[in-house]
């Protein structure tokens, strides 16, 4: 199965003021996808915006940073992330990320159920 860029579903998330803070392109929107695959998405986070710290239970998540500069929260430890960085958050752990650069922070988000 193949989808073109024009066929990929894009959703948005808003900040507390109601402005769009992030675009999510659903890269796993295929009939018959593996049921353990919860999320496989291209995330585009605007400057100064963040994905708030959250804990994963019964699933793990990885980010692959494509472009931009972020501040990644790995269970309370903050680490600067740049293109080529890969993160991993196992079940029972938490993370978050903030765009601290001047351009859009783009990353792949992959969530697999245990």
Short mmCIF file of C-alpha atoms in Angstrom, two decimals:
data_model
loop_
_atom_site.label_atom_id
_atom_site.label_comp_id
_atom_site.label_asym_id
_atom_site.label_seq_id
_atom_site.Cartn_x
_atom_site.Cartn_y
_atom_site.Cartn_z
CA UNK A 1 0.00 0.00 0.00
CA UNK A 2 1.18 3.48 -0.84
CA UNK A 3 -0.14 6.97 -0.12
CA UNK A 4 0.97 10.17 -1.75
CA UNK A 5 1.66 13.35 0.21
CA UNK A 6 -1.75 14.67 -0.88
CA UNK A 7 -3.50 11.61 0.57
CA UNK A 8 -2.00 11.84 4.06
CA UNK A 9 -4.40 13.07 6.74
CA UNK A 10 -3.14 16.14 8.62
CA UNK A 11 -4.59 17.21 11.96
CA UNK A 12 -3.69 20.10 14.25
CA UNK A 13 -3.29 20.60 17.98
CA UNK A 14 -3.92 23.99 19.57
CA UNK A 15 -2.28 25.80 22.48
CA UNK A 16 -4.16 27.26 25.46
CA UNK A 17 -4.98 30.43 23.47
CA UNK A 18 -6.57 28.35 20.70
CA UNK A 19 -3.83 28.98 18.12
CA UNK A 20 -2.39 26.05 16.16
CA UNK A 21 0.79 24.87 17.85
CA UNK A 22 1.44 21.62 15.96
CA UNK A 23 0.60 19.84 12.73
CA UNK A 24 0.43 16.02 12.73
CA UNK A 25 0.61 14.04 9.49
CA UNK A 26 -0.75 10.51 10.10
CA UNK A 27 1.72 8.24 8.31
CA UNK A 28 0.05 5.03 9.59
CA UNK A 29 -3.46 5.61 8.24
CA UNK A 30 -3.68 2.31 6.35
CA UNK A 31 -6.44 -0.30 6.44
CA UNK A 32 -5.16 -3.47 8.10
CA UNK A 33 -2.21 -1.78 9.85
CA UNK A 34 -0.57 -3.69 12.68
CA UNK A 35 -2.85 -3.29 15.76
CA UNK A 36 0.20 -2.64 17.97
CA UNK A 37 0.99 0.50 15.96
CA UNK A 38 -0.81 3.39 17.68
CA UNK A 39 1.00 6.35 16.11
CA UNK A 40 3.43 6.88 13.26
CA UNK A 41 3.32 10.59 12.45
CA UNK A 42 5.28 13.54 11.20
CA UNK A 43 4.99 16.22 13.88
CA UNK A 44 5.68 19.88 13.08
CA UNK A 45 5.88 21.99 16.24
CA UNK A 46 5.91 25.79 15.94
CA UNK A 47 8.59 27.97 17.56
CA UNK A 48 8.11 28.32 21.33
CA UNK A 49 5.42 25.61 21.48
CA UNK A 50 5.71 22.30 23.29
CA UNK A 51 4.33 18.83 23.73
CA UNK A 52 3.76 18.87 27.47
CA UNK A 53 5.38 16.24 29.69
CA UNK A 54 3.30 13.06 29.77
CA UNK A 55 3.78 9.46 30.93
CA UNK A 56 3.28 6.40 28.73
CA UNK A 57 1.63 3.31 30.20
CA UNK A 58 1.27 0.14 28.15
CA UNK A 59 3.16 1.63 25.21
CA UNK A 60 6.52 3.12 24.23
CA UNK A 61 7.31 6.15 22.10
CA UNK A 62 10.30 7.24 20.02
CA UNK A 63 11.01 10.56 18.33
CA UNK A 64 13.37 11.03 15.40
CA UNK A 65 14.32 14.69 14.99
CA UNK A 66 14.35 15.77 11.33
CA UNK A 67 14.90 19.53 11.57
CA UNK A 68 14.95 22.37 14.07
CA UNK A 69 16.14 22.49 17.67
CA UNK A 70 14.27 21.20 20.70
CA UNK A 71 14.55 20.85 24.44
CA UNK A 72 13.60 17.27 25.30
CA UNK A 73 12.38 16.37 28.80
CA UNK A 74 13.41 12.79 29.60
CA UNK A 75 11.77 12.06 32.97
CA UNK A 76 12.80 15.48 34.29
CA UNK A 77 16.24 15.65 32.65
CA UNK A 78 16.29 18.30 29.92
CA UNK A 79 18.48 17.62 26.87
CA UNK A 80 18.90 19.70 23.70
CA UNK A 81 17.98 17.69 20.60
CA UNK A 82 19.02 18.41 17.01
CA UNK A 83 18.46 16.74 13.63
CA UNK A 84 19.46 13.07 13.72
CA UNK A 85 18.67 12.62 17.42
CA UNK A 86 16.54 9.61 18.37
CA UNK A 87 14.70 9.39 21.70
CA UNK A 88 13.01 6.43 23.39
CA UNK A 89 10.44 6.50 26.19
CA UNK A 90 9.49 3.05 27.54
CA UNK A 91 6.21 2.20 29.24
CA UNK A 92 6.09 3.72 32.73
CA UNK A 93 8.32 6.66 31.79
CA UNK A 94 7.54 10.18 30.66
CA UNK A 95 8.74 12.82 28.25
CA UNK A 96 7.95 16.13 26.55
CA UNK A 97 9.56 18.38 23.96
CA UNK A 98 9.70 22.14 23.33
CA UNK A 99 10.73 23.95 20.17
CA UNK A 100 13.58 26.28 21.23
CA UNK A 101 14.78 27.12 17.72
CA UNK A 102 13.78 29.80 15.24
CA UNK A 103 12.31 27.36 12.72
CA UNK A 104 9.65 24.64 12.85
CA UNK A 105 10.74 21.59 14.88
CA UNK A 106 9.99 18.52 12.77
CA UNK A 107 10.14 14.98 14.09
CA UNK A 108 8.72 11.52 13.52
CA UNK A 109 6.69 10.19 16.47
CA UNK A 110 6.26 6.42 16.74
CA UNK A 111 4.10 4.82 19.44
CA UNK A 112 3.96 1.03 19.76
CA UNK A 113 1.59 -0.72 22.18
CA UNK A 114 3.09 -3.33 24.53
#
